[in-house]
Coordinates of C-alpha atoms in Angstrom, one line a residue:
Chain A
M1 CA 20.7 11.0 -18.4
I2 CA 17.3 10.0 -19.2
Q3 CA 14.6 12.1 -20.2
I4 CA 10.9 11.1 -19.1
F5 CA 8.4 12.6 -21.0
T6 CA 4.7 11.6 -19.3
T7 CA 1.4 11.9 -21.5
G8 CA -1.3 11.0 -18.9
G9 CA -3.1 7.5 -18.6
T10 CA -4.1 5.3 -16.6
I11 CA -0.8 5.2 -14.8
D12 CA -1.3 8.5 -13.2
K13 CA -5.1 8.7 -12.5
V14 CA -6.3 10.1 -9.0
Y15 CA -9.7 9.6 -7.9
F16 CA -11.6 12.8 -7.3
D17 CA -14.3 12.4 -5.2
A18 CA -16.4 15.9 -6.1
N19 CA -17.0 14.1 -9.6
S20 CA -17.0 10.6 -8.8
A21 CA -14.7 9.9 -11.3
F22 CA -10.7 9.2 -12.1
E23 CA -8.8 11.7 -13.7
V24 CA -5.0 12.3 -15.0
G25 CA -3.0 13.6 -11.8
D26 CA 0.3 14.8 -11.2
S27 CA 2.8 12.2 -11.9
L28 CA 3.8 9.6 -9.0
L29 CA 6.8 8.7 -11.0
P30 CA 9.4 11.6 -8.9
E31 CA 7.8 9.7 -5.9
L32 CA 7.9 6.4 -7.2
L33 CA 11.9 6.6 -8.3
S34 CA 13.1 7.9 -5.0
E35 CA 11.4 4.9 -3.0
S36 CA 13.3 2.9 -5.6
N37 CA 16.3 4.8 -4.9
I38 CA 17.0 6.9 -7.9
H39 CA 17.6 10.8 -7.3
E40 CA 19.0 11.8 -10.0
G41 CA 20.4 11.1 -13.8
Y42 CA 16.6 12.2 -14.9
R43 CA 15.4 14.9 -16.2
L44 CA 11.0 14.7 -16.2
R45 CA 8.8 16.9 -18.1
E46 CA 5.2 16.8 -18.8
L47 CA 3.8 17.4 -22.3
M48 CA 0.3 16.4 -21.4
R49 CA -2.6 14.7 -19.1
K50 CA -4.9 12.5 -21.3
D51 CA -6.6 9.5 -21.5
S52 CA -5.1 8.2 -24.5
L53 CA -8.4 7.5 -26.2
E54 CA -8.4 11.5 -26.2
M55 CA -5.2 11.7 -28.1
N56 CA -5.1 13.0 -31.6
D57 CA -2.7 12.9 -34.2
T58 CA -1.7 16.9 -33.2
D59 CA -0.6 15.5 -29.6
R60 CA 1.3 12.6 -31.0
A61 CA 2.6 15.1 -33.4
A62 CA 3.8 16.7 -30.2
V63 CA 5.0 13.7 -28.4
L64 CA 7.2 13.3 -31.6
Q65 CA 8.7 17.1 -31.4
A66 CA 9.4 17.0 -28.3
A67 CA 11.5 13.5 -28.4
T68 CA 13.3 15.1 -30.9
E69 CA 14.3 18.0 -29.8
S70 CA 15.5 16.2 -26.5
D71 CA 19.1 16.2 -26.5
C72 CA 19.2 12.6 -24.6
D73 CA 19.7 9.1 -26.6
R74 CA 17.4 7.8 -24.3
I75 CA 13.7 8.7 -23.4
L76 CA 11.1 7.3 -21.4
V77 CA 7.5 8.1 -22.0
T78 CA 4.7 7.3 -19.8
H79 CA 1.5 7.2 -21.7
G80 CA -2.3 5.3 -21.7
T81 CA -2.3 2.0 -23.0
D82 CA -5.3 2.2 -25.6
T83 CA -3.2 4.2 -27.8
M84 CA 0.5 3.4 -26.6
A85 CA 1.1 1.5 -29.8
D86 CA -0.6 4.2 -32.1
T87 CA 1.9 7.0 -30.3
A88 CA 4.9 4.6 -31.0
A89 CA 4.6 4.2 -34.2
V90 CA 4.8 8.0 -35.0
L91 CA 7.9 8.0 -32.9
A92 CA 9.2 5.0 -35.1
A93 CA 10.2 8.3 -37.5
L94 CA 13.0 8.9 -35.2
K95 CA 15.8 6.8 -36.0
D96 CA 18.9 7.3 -33.6
K97 CA 17.3 7.5 -29.9
T98 CA 16.0 4.6 -27.5
I99 CA 12.3 5.3 -26.8
V100 CA 10.7 3.4 -24.4
L101 CA 7.0 3.7 -24.0
T102 CA 5.3 2.4 -20.9
G103 CA 1.9 2.7 -18.5
A104 CA -0.3 0.5 -16.5
M105 CA -3.3 -1.3 -16.1
Q106 CA -4.1 0.0 -12.5
P107 CA -3.7 3.6 -11.6
A108 CA 0.1 3.9 -9.4
R109 CA -2.0 5.0 -6.7
M110 CA -4.0 2.0 -6.0
R111 CA -2.4 -0.7 -3.7
R112 CA -2.1 -3.7 -5.9
S113 CA -0.7 -2.3 -10.0
D114 CA 1.3 -3.1 -12.7
A115 CA 2.8 0.5 -11.9
L116 CA 5.9 0.3 -10.2
F117 CA 7.2 -3.0 -11.9
N118 CA 6.3 -1.4 -15.6
I119 CA 8.5 1.3 -14.5
G120 CA 11.5 -0.7 -13.2
F121 CA 10.9 -2.6 -16.2
A122 CA 11.0 0.1 -18.3
W123 CA 14.2 1.8 -16.7
A124 CA 16.4 -1.4 -17.6
A125 CA 15.1 -1.4 -21.5
V126 CA 15.9 2.2 -21.8
Q127 CA 19.3 1.4 -20.5
L128 CA 19.6 -1.4 -22.4
L129 CA 18.2 -1.6 -25.8
P130 CA 19.6 -0.5 -28.9
P131 CA 18.4 3.0 -30.5
G132 CA 14.5 2.0 -31.6
V133 CA 11.0 2.5 -30.4
Y134 CA 9.7 -0.5 -28.0
L135 CA 6.6 -0.6 -25.7
A136 CA 7.6 -2.0 -22.6
M137 CA 4.8 -3.7 -20.9
N138 CA 3.4 -7.1 -19.1
G139 CA 7.4 -8.2 -18.5
E140 CA 8.3 -7.8 -22.0
V141 CA 9.7 -5.8 -24.5
F142 CA 7.4 -5.1 -28.1
E143 CA 9.0 -3.2 -31.4
A144 CA 7.0 -0.4 -32.5
G145 CA 4.9 -1.1 -35.7
A146 CA 4.2 -4.9 -34.4
V147 CA 2.1 -4.5 -31.1
R148 CA -1.4 -4.1 -29.8
K149 CA -3.4 -4.0 -27.1
N150 CA -5.8 -7.2 -26.6
L151 CA -8.2 -5.4 -24.5
K152 CA -9.9 -8.8 -23.5
A153 CA -7.1 -10.3 -22.3
Q154 CA -5.7 -7.0 -20.9
R155 CA -2.3 -8.0 -22.0
F156 CA 0.2 -6.2 -25.2
E157 CA 0.9 -8.8 -27.2
R158 CA 2.9 -9.4 -30.7
T159 CA 0.9 -8.7 -34.0
Chain B
M1 CA -22.8 -9.9 16.4
I2 CA -22.7 -6.9 13.8
Q3 CA -24.8 -7.0 10.5
I4 CA -22.7 -5.4 7.7
F5 CA -24.9 -4.1 5.3
T6 CA -22.9 -2.9 1.7
T7 CA -24.3 -0.7 -0.8
G8 CA -21.7 0.6 -3.0
G9 CA -20.1 3.9 -3.1
T10 CA -16.1 5.2 -3.3
I11 CA -15.3 2.7 -0.6
D12 CA -15.7 0.0 -3.2
K13 CA -14.9 1.4 -6.3
V14 CA -12.4 -0.6 -8.9
Y15 CA -10.7 0.8 -11.9
F16 CA -11.8 -1.2 -14.7
D17 CA -9.1 -0.6 -17.6
A18 CA -11.6 -1.6 -20.1
N19 CA -13.6 1.7 -19.8
S20 CA -11.2 3.8 -18.3
A21 CA -13.9 4.0 -15.1
F22 CA -14.0 3.1 -11.7
E23 CA -17.0 1.3 -11.0
V24 CA -18.5 -0.5 -7.6
G25 CA -16.7 -3.9 -7.6
D26 CA -16.4 -6.6 -4.6
S27 CA -16.5 -5.1 -1.3
L28 CA -13.1 -5.1 0.5
L29 CA -14.4 -5.1 3.8
P30 CA -13.9 -9.1 4.6
E31 CA -10.3 -8.9 3.6
L32 CA -9.5 -5.3 5.4
L33 CA -11.1 -7.1 8.8
S34 CA -9.1 -10.0 8.6
E35 CA -6.0 -7.9 8.1
S36 CA -7.2 -6.1 11.5
N37 CA -7.2 -9.4 13.1
I38 CA -10.9 -9.5 13.4
H39 CA -12.0 -12.7 11.8
E40 CA -15.8 -13.5 13.2
G41 CA -18.5 -11.8 15.2
Y42 CA -20.3 -10.3 11.9
R43 CA -22.6 -11.2 8.8
L44 CA -22.0 -9.5 5.4
R45 CA -24.8 -8.9 3.0
E46 CA -24.3 -6.8 0.1
L47 CA -27.9 -5.1 -0.7
M48 CA -26.9 -3.3 -4.0
R49 CA -23.6 -1.7 -5.4
K50 CA -24.4 1.7 -7.0
D51 CA -22.9 5.1 -6.9
S52 CA -24.8 6.7 -4.0
L53 CA -26.2 9.7 -6.4
E54 CA -27.8 6.8 -8.2
M55 CA -29.6 5.3 -5.4
N56 CA -33.5 6.4 -5.2
D57 CA -36.5 6.5 -3.0
T58 CA -37.1 2.0 -3.9
D59 CA -33.3 1.4 -3.2
R60 CA -33.6 3.5 0.6
A61 CA -36.9 1.5 1.2
A62 CA -34.8 -1.6 0.8
V63 CA -32.2 -0.8 2.9
L64 CA -34.6 0.2 5.4
Q65 CA -36.3 -3.1 5.1
A66 CA -33.1 -5.2 5.2
A67 CA -32.0 -3.0 9.0
T68 CA -35.8 -3.9 10.0
E69 CA -35.3 -7.4 9.2
S70 CA -32.0 -7.9 10.7
D71 CA -32.2 -9.6 14.1
C72 CA -28.9 -8.0 14.9
D73 CA -28.9 -4.9 17.0
R74 CA -26.2 -3.6 15.4
I75 CA -25.8 -2.5 11.8
L76 CA -23.0 -1.3 9.8
V77 CA -24.0 -0.1 6.6
T78 CA -21.4 1.1 4.3
H79 CA -22.7 3.6 1.5
G80 CA -21.7 6.1 -1.0
T81 CA -21.1 9.7 0.5
D82 CA -23.0 12.2 -1.7
T83 CA -26.3 10.6 0.1
M84 CA -25.1 9.2 2.7
A85 CA -27.0 11.6 4.3
D86 CA -30.6 11.2 2.6
T87 CA -30.4 7.3 3.6
A88 CA -29.3 8.0 7.3
A89 CA -32.6 10.1 7.6
V90 CA -35.0 7.3 6.3
L91 CA -33.1 5.1 8.6
A92 CA -34.2 6.8 11.1
A93 CA -37.2 5.6 11.2
L94 CA -36.2 2.8 13.1
K95 CA -35.6 3.3 16.9
D96 CA -34.5 0.2 18.7
K97 CA -31.4 -0.5 17.0
T98 CA -27.9 0.9 16.3
I99 CA -27.2 2.0 13.0
V100 CA -23.9 3.3 11.7
L101 CA -23.2 4.4 8.5
T102 CA -20.0 5.2 6.9
G103 CA -18.0 5.3 3.5
A104 CA -15.0 7.1 2.0
M105 CA -13.9 10.0 -0.1
Q106 CA -11.0 7.6 -1.4
P107 CA -11.4 3.9 -2.3
A108 CA -10.2 1.3 0.0
R109 CA -7.9 0.1 -3.1
M110 CA -6.0 3.1 -2.9
R111 CA -2.5 3.5 -1.2
R112 CA -4.0 6.3 0.6
S113 CA -7.3 6.0 1.6
D114 CA -9.7 7.0 4.7
A115 CA -11.3 3.7 4.2
L116 CA -9.6 1.5 6.8
F117 CA -9.8 4.4 9.6
N118 CA -13.5 5.1 8.7
I119 CA -14.5 1.4 9.2
G120 CA -12.2 1.0 12.4
F121 CA -14.0 4.1 13.3
A122 CA -17.6 2.9 12.5
W123 CA -16.8 -0.3 13.8
A124 CA -16.4 1.2 17.4
A125 CA -18.9 3.6 17.0
V126 CA -21.7 1.0 16.3
Q127 CA -20.7 -1.0 19.3
L128 CA -20.2 2.2 21.8
L129 CA -23.3 4.1 20.7
P130 CA -27.3 3.8 22.2
P131 CA -30.0 3.1 19.7
G132 CA -30.1 5.6 16.9
V133 CA -28.8 6.1 13.2
Y134 CA -25.6 8.0 12.9
L135 CA -23.1 8.7 10.1
A136 CA -18.9 8.0 11.0
M137 CA -17.0 10.4 8.7
N138 CA -13.4 12.1 9.4
G139 CA -13.0 11.0 12.5
E140 CA -16.7 12.5 13.7
V141 CA -19.8 10.9 14.6
F142 CA -23.3 12.7 13.3
E143 CA -26.7 11.8 14.0
A144 CA -29.0 11.6 11.2
G145 CA -30.9 14.7 10.2
A146 CA -28.4 17.1 11.1
V147 CA -25.5 16.6 9.0
R148 CA -24.8 17.1 5.3
K149 CA -21.5 16.7 3.1
N150 CA -19.4 20.2 2.4
L151 CA -18.7 18.5 -1.4
K152 CA -16.1 21.6 -1.4
A153 CA -14.0 21.0 2.0
Q154 CA -14.8 17.2 1.2
R155 CA -16.0 16.4 4.7
F156 CA -19.1 16.1 6.6
E157 CA -20.2 18.8 8.9
R158 CA -23.6 19.6 11.3
T159 CA -26.2 21.4 9.2
Chain C
M1 CA -9.6 18.2 21.9
I2 CA -8.0 14.4 22.1
Q3 CA -4.2 13.9 23.3
I4 CA -2.2 11.7 21.9
F5 CA 0.6 10.5 23.6
T6 CA 2.9 7.9 21.8
T7 CA 5.4 5.7 23.2
G8 CA 6.9 3.4 20.7
G9 CA 5.9 -0.6 20.1
T10 CA 5.3 -2.3 16.5
I11 CA 2.7 0.2 15.2
D12 CA 5.8 2.8 14.7
K13 CA 8.6 0.2 13.2
V14 CA 11.0 1.1 10.7
Y15 CA 12.9 -1.4 8.9
F16 CA 16.4 -0.3 9.1
D17 CA 18.6 -1.8 6.6
A18 CA 22.2 -1.1 8.2
N19 CA 21.5 -3.4 10.7
S20 CA 18.8 -5.2 9.2
A21 CA 16.5 -4.6 12.5
F22 CA 12.9 -2.9 12.4
E23 CA 13.3 -0.4 15.0
V24 CA 10.9 2.5 16.3
G25 CA 10.9 5.2 13.9
D26 CA 8.7 8.5 13.5
S27 CA 5.2 8.1 14.3
L28 CA 2.9 7.8 11.3
L29 CA 0.0 9.0 13.0
P30 CA -0.2 12.8 12.1
E31 CA 0.2 11.1 8.4
L32 CA -2.5 8.7 8.8
L33 CA -5.2 10.8 10.2
S34 CA -4.5 13.4 7.2
E35 CA -4.8 10.6 4.7
S36 CA -8.2 10.5 7.0
N37 CA -9.2 13.8 6.6
I38 CA -8.4 14.4 10.1
H39 CA -6.6 17.7 10.1
E40 CA -6.8 19.3 13.5
G41 CA -8.8 18.6 16.7
Y42 CA -5.5 16.7 18.5
R43 CA -2.2 17.3 19.6
L44 CA 0.6 14.8 19.6
R45 CA 3.2 14.5 21.8
E46 CA 6.2 11.5 22.0
L47 CA 7.0 10.3 25.4
M48 CA 9.4 7.7 24.3
R49 CA 10.2 5.0 21.6
K50 CA 10.5 2.3 23.2
D51 CA 9.5 -1.6 22.0
S52 CA 6.8 -2.1 24.8
L53 CA 9.2 -5.3 26.4
E54 CA 11.6 -2.6 27.4
M55 CA 9.0 -0.5 28.9
N56 CA 10.3 -0.4 32.8
D57 CA 8.3 1.3 35.9
T58 CA 10.1 4.7 35.5
D59 CA 8.4 4.2 31.9
R60 CA 4.8 3.8 33.2
A61 CA 5.4 6.6 35.9
A62 CA 6.0 9.1 33.0
V63 CA 3.1 8.2 30.9
L64 CA 1.4 8.4 34.4
Q65 CA 2.7 12.0 34.9
A66 CA 1.8 13.0 31.0
A67 CA -1.7 11.8 31.4
T68 CA -2.3 13.6 34.5
E69 CA -1.1 16.5 33.8
S70 CA -2.5 16.6 30.5
D71 CA -5.7 19.4 30.3
C72 CA -7.8 17.1 28.0
D73 CA -9.9 14.5 28.7
R74 CA -9.5 12.3 26.6
I75 CA -6.4 10.7 26.0
L76 CA -5.3 8.2 23.3
V77 CA -1.9 6.2 23.7
T78 CA -0.1 4.7 21.3
H79 CA 1.9 1.6 22.9
G80 CA 3.8 -1.9 22.1
T81 CA 1.3 -4.9 22.3
D82 CA 3.1 -6.9 24.6
T83 CA 2.8 -4.9 27.9
M84 CA 0.2 -2.8 27.0
A85 CA -2.1 -4.1 29.8
D86 CA 0.6 -3.5 31.9
T87 CA 0.8 0.2 31.3
A88 CA -3.4 0.1 31.4
A89 CA -2.9 -1.0 34.7
V90 CA -1.1 1.8 36.0
L91 CA -3.1 4.4 34.3
A92 CA -6.2 2.9 36.1
A93 CA -5.2 5.4 39.0
L94 CA -6.8 8.2 37.0
K95 CA -10.4 7.7 37.4
D96 CA -11.6 11.2 35.4
K97 CA -10.3 11.2 32.0
T98 CA -10.7 8.6 29.3
I99 CA -7.9 6.8 28.7
V100 CA -7.3 4.6 25.6
L101 CA -4.5 2.2 24.4
T102 CA -4.2 1.3 21.2
G103 CA -1.1 -0.3 19.2
A104 CA -0.2 -2.7 15.9
M105 CA 0.3 -6.6 15.7
Q106 CA 2.5 -5.4 12.2
P107 CA 3.6 -2.1 11.7
A108 CA 1.7 0.6 10.1
R109 CA 4.5 1.3 7.4
M110 CA 3.3 -2.5 5.8
R111 CA 1.5 -2.9 3.3
R112 CA -1.0 -4.9 5.2
S113 CA -1.2 -4.0 8.7
D114 CA -4.1 -3.7 11.7
A115 CA -2.5 -0.4 12.4
L116 CA -4.6 1.5 10.4
F117 CA -8.1 0.2 11.7
N118 CA -7.0 0.1 14.9
I119 CA -6.5 4.2 15.1
G120 CA -9.9 4.4 13.6
F121 CA -11.4 2.1 16.5
A122 CA -9.5 4.2 19.1
W123 CA -10.3 7.2 17.9
A124 CA -14.0 6.2 17.9
A125 CA -13.4 4.5 21.6
V126 CA -12.1 7.8 23.3
Q127 CA -14.6 9.6 22.0
L128 CA -17.7 8.0 22.9
L129 CA -16.5 6.2 26.4
P130 CA -17.4 7.5 29.6
P131 CA -14.1 8.6 32.0
G132 CA -12.0 5.0 32.6
V133 CA -9.0 3.1 31.3
Y134 CA -9.6 1.0 28.0
L135 CA -7.5 -0.9 25.7
A136 CA -8.8 -0.9 21.7
M137 CA -7.3 -3.8 20.3
N138 CA -8.9 -6.6 17.4
G139 CA -12.2 -4.5 16.7
E140 CA -13.1 -4.8 20.8
V141 CA -12.6 -2.6 23.9
F142 CA -11.6 -4.1 27.0
E143 CA -11.2 -2.2 30.5
A144 CA -7.9 -2.1 31.7
G145 CA -7.1 -5.0 34.5
A146 CA -9.0 -7.5 33.0
V147 CA -7.1 -7.9 29.6
R148 CA -4.4 -9.5 28.5
K149 CA -2.3 -10.1 25.2
N150 CA -2.6 -14.1 24.2
L151 CA 0.9 -14.4 22.3
K152 CA -0.1 -17.8 20.9
A153 CA -3.3 -16.7 19.1
Q154 CA -1.8 -13.0 18.7
R155 CA -5.2 -11.6 19.9
F156 CA -6.1 -9.5 23.0
E157 CA -8.8 -11.4 25.2
R158 CA -10.3 -10.6 28.7
T159 CA -8.5 -12.4 31.6
Chain D
M1 CA 11.9 -19.4 -20.1
I2 CA 13.3 -17.7 -16.4
Q3 CA 14.8 -19.5 -13.9
I4 CA 14.1 -17.6 -10.8
F5 CA 15.7 -18.7 -7.4
T6 CA 15.2 -17.0 -4.0
T7 CA 17.7 -17.2 -1.2
G8 CA 16.1 -14.7 1.3
G9 CA 17.2 -11.5 2.3
T10 CA 15.6 -8.3 3.1
I11 CA 13.0 -8.2 0.3
D12 CA 10.7 -11.0 1.5
K13 CA 11.3 -10.3 5.2
V14 CA 8.2 -10.5 7.2
Y15 CA 7.7 -9.0 11.1
F16 CA 7.2 -11.3 13.6
D17 CA 5.2 -10.2 16.3
A18 CA 5.9 -13.2 18.6
N19 CA 9.2 -12.3 18.8
S20 CA 9.4 -8.7 17.5
A21 CA 11.8 -9.2 14.7
F22 CA 11.8 -9.1 10.8
E23 CA 12.5 -12.7 9.5
V24 CA 12.5 -13.9 6.1
G25 CA 9.3 -15.4 4.8
D26 CA 7.4 -16.7 2.0
S27 CA 8.6 -14.6 -1.4
L28 CA 6.1 -12.3 -2.3
L29 CA 7.7 -12.6 -5.9
P30 CA 4.6 -14.6 -7.5
E31 CA 2.0 -12.1 -6.0
L32 CA 3.6 -9.4 -7.2
L33 CA 4.5 -10.6 -10.9
S34 CA 0.9 -11.4 -11.2
E35 CA -0.3 -7.7 -9.9
S36 CA 2.1 -7.3 -12.8
N37 CA 0.1 -9.1 -15.6
I38 CA 2.9 -11.7 -15.2
H39 CA 2.0 -15.4 -14.9
E40 CA 3.7 -17.7 -16.7
G41 CA 7.2 -17.7 -18.8
Y42 CA 8.9 -18.2 -15.3
R43 CA 9.6 -21.4 -13.2
L44 CA 10.6 -20.1 -9.2
R45 CA 12.7 -22.3 -6.7
E46 CA 13.4 -21.5 -3.1
L47 CA 17.3 -22.3 -2.7
M48 CA 16.8 -21.0 1.2
R49 CA 15.6 -18.2 3.5
K50 CA 18.6 -16.1 4.6
D51 CA 19.5 -13.0 5.8
S52 CA 22.5 -12.6 3.6
L53 CA 25.0 -11.9 6.3
E54 CA 24.5 -15.3 7.5
M55 CA 25.4 -16.9 4.0
N56 CA 28.6 -18.8 3.9
D57 CA 30.8 -20.6 1.3
T58 CA 28.4 -23.9 1.2
D59 CA 25.5 -21.6 0.9
R60 CA 27.2 -19.9 -2.4
A61 CA 28.5 -23.0 -3.7
A62 CA 24.6 -24.4 -3.3
V63 CA 23.4 -21.3 -5.5
L64 CA 26.2 -21.8 -8.0
Q65 CA 25.0 -25.1 -8.7
A66 CA 21.6 -24.7 -8.8
A67 CA 22.4 -22.0 -11.5
T68 CA 24.9 -24.6 -13.5
E69 CA 22.2 -27.5 -13.0
S70 CA 19.1 -25.2 -14.5
D71 CA 18.2 -25.6 -18.2
C72 CA 17.3 -22.3 -18.4
D73 CA 19.8 -19.4 -19.5
R74 CA 18.3 -16.6 -18.0
I75 CA 18.4 -16.5 -14.3
L76 CA 17.3 -14.1 -11.9
V77 CA 18.2 -14.6 -8.3
T78 CA 16.8 -12.5 -5.1
H79 CA 19.1 -11.8 -2.4
G80 CA 19.8 -9.9 0.8
T81 CA 21.7 -6.7 -0.1
D82 CA 24.9 -7.3 2.3
T83 CA 27.0 -9.9 0.5
M84 CA 24.9 -9.8 -3.4
A85 CA 28.1 -8.8 -4.2
D86 CA 29.8 -11.8 -3.0
T87 CA 27.6 -14.4 -4.3
A88 CA 27.7 -12.8 -7.6
A89 CA 31.2 -13.2 -7.5
V90 CA 31.1 -16.8 -7.1
L91 CA 28.6 -17.3 -9.8
A92 CA 30.9 -15.4 -12.4
A93 CA 32.8 -18.7 -13.1
L94 CA 29.5 -19.7 -15.1
K95 CA 30.5 -18.1 -18.3
D96 CA 27.6 -19.2 -20.9
K97 CA 24.0 -17.9 -18.7
T98 CA 22.9 -14.2 -17.7
I99 CA 22.5 -14.2 -14.0
V100 CA 20.8 -10.9 -12.7
L101 CA 20.7 -10.8 -8.6
T102 CA 18.2 -8.3 -7.7
G103 CA 17.2 -7.5 -3.8
A104 CA 15.7 -4.6 -1.6
M105 CA 16.7 -2.3 0.7
Q106 CA 13.1 -2.5 2.2
P107 CA 11.1 -5.3 2.5
A108 CA 8.7 -6.1 -0.4
R109 CA 5.8 -6.0 2.1
M110 CA 6.3 -2.1 3.1
R111 CA 3.9 0.4 1.9
R112 CA 7.2 2.2 0.2
S113 CA 9.7 -0.2 -0.8
D114 CA 12.4 -0.8 -3.7
A115 CA 11.4 -3.9 -4.1
L116 CA 9.0 -4.1 -7.0
F117 CA 10.8 -1.7 -9.0
N118 CA 14.2 -4.1 -8.7
I119 CA 12.2 -6.8 -9.5
G120 CA 10.5 -5.1 -12.7
F121 CA 13.7 -3.4 -13.2
A122 CA 16.1 -6.9 -13.2
W123 CA 13.3 -8.9 -14.8
A124 CA 14.2 -6.4 -18.2
A125 CA 17.9 -7.2 -17.6
V126 CA 17.8 -10.6 -17.5
Q127 CA 16.3 -10.6 -20.4
L128 CA 18.2 -8.0 -22.3
L129 CA 21.4 -8.7 -21.0
P130 CA 24.5 -10.8 -23.2
P131 CA 25.8 -13.6 -20.7
G132 CA 27.6 -12.6 -17.4
V133 CA 26.4 -12.1 -14.1
Y134 CA 25.2 -8.8 -13.2
L135 CA 23.7 -7.0 -10.4
A136 CA 20.6 -4.8 -10.6
M137 CA 20.0 -2.3 -7.8
N138 CA 19.3 1.2 -7.7
G139 CA 18.0 1.3 -11.2
E140 CA 21.6 0.4 -12.4
V141 CA 23.4 -2.4 -13.9
F142 CA 26.7 -3.5 -12.5
E143 CA 29.0 -6.4 -13.8
A144 CA 29.7 -8.8 -10.9
G145 CA 33.2 -8.4 -9.5
A146 CA 33.2 -4.5 -9.4
V147 CA 30.6 -3.4 -7.4
R148 CA 30.2 -2.7 -3.7
K149 CA 27.6 -1.9 -1.4
N150 CA 27.7 1.4 0.6
L151 CA 26.3 0.6 3.8
K152 CA 27.0 4.1 4.6
A153 CA 24.6 5.9 1.4
Q154 CA 22.5 2.5 1.1
R155 CA 23.3 2.0 -2.4
F156 CA 25.1 0.1 -4.8
E157 CA 28.3 1.5 -6.5
R158 CA 31.1 0.6 -8.8
T159 CA 34.4 -0.3 -6.9

């Protein structure tokens, strides 16, 4: 059983014409997993719907608490990319679970997006990695505490 | 020969991760027309890249001038939806050409969007309608001066 | 009120893994119209689900009968491209309605397809054209009896 | 460095209107990897373009030979689903490399497909798994020799 926590971020953004802005909407994860022939074996819970630039210490503490209280050993967290590394560092306090954070540079609702690949990538990573906290982005696995987003290159890289 | 003028608007919006915002990008029109097996018979010129809420009188005068100077009798204008009716009213000064404005409630780059249907719809309208200025949205043709966007219903309707 | 008749063809093809073949499935039209903000103003009836190469005289007579009996003056027919011109010639017996046939070279379920553009294009054509029978393909309107599919060029052209 | 071998199968199928059939086309992998922000770190070679029902012992021997001769320790093979388990069994002769086979139930060119998820999933699996031969399908990793396709359920399962 895989526990999925959604927190918002680009991956779940929707375009709202009413205010000409992209905002976090319903997570597409159940739909995308279903298209990928995955209909069970996971539980999904929405923790918040935030652009990750707006996440604060209280929010990160809430993610840590949810991960701590979960009775699943394998946890997938969808998260905005800008502060994904910060949340991973907070979650690293948890030693006995495999926690994988992923997200997307382009919303899953776009025709061309890294979202579906990243979810598939993270889905394998959370099943195969030993306990620890990891980022799964641009086809690479990074350990919490040793990764940063390179805003200019639009990629994650080791620190 | 159909003259296409692009002015920006939701239809051409792109998601920029760097600032977590949707901004007007390159027009997808040539790509979408090509996917629809239309490779010639039109000229495309970008007039501006604006959210239509930011278009002012000078911008609208520029669209009118471009339409006036074009040697094509059939002109398709892609435009943001919020002030599409305003630009249509300005263009209505032109009496001898068939001008059709269209756009989209969802960016053409989204998986689910009204953009491609609207372009196909406007493509027929600009060929079949007599001289005049029209809006082609939500599967209906509206005459300039007698149409408004119903922001709540997310549709255009007759006034 | 627009009457839509579906007959099958590439536009509605689905990939069936069980036999590694593309077969006609449920029409995507209601879903595509809904994405285009069209929720009413039409009636849809499935007449058959055939690759148009398999349509025979009896099938074409059935389409003519359905069009004759419809109380709508504007009729949109989705149809396979290979014999679309033949069915149009049969429908040309009907003089007092506007009938537009359209379809697609690539299934509507593909990422890149002419289906959505063609439906939008036909949607305008059926509203704007005078009584008659027409093909609406590759961004052009053709009159029944004066059009053929150029299989090599993958386009329709005047005869 | 990851070596990718493509062999055909549903994942790369294209719809050819000329003969109303789905046939294996160019692999979308480079495009899909690029959309997922993966621009290097792999080599891709097309071995064949076959529906996997048409693969014979000679074809499988060719895949084994290519895998043997590759100087990469991590090999990803895209393959039709019907005989993916058979090819995996042949590849199991190779003991010192991590080989992951994946594919799709729906072509990557469809709007809704398991292809992109599966590629992401396999991309992680080939990096994280110890030497051995594996199938990566429907969000699960299967060892060669202990897996079969359940045609009715359209899923892979352990034998």
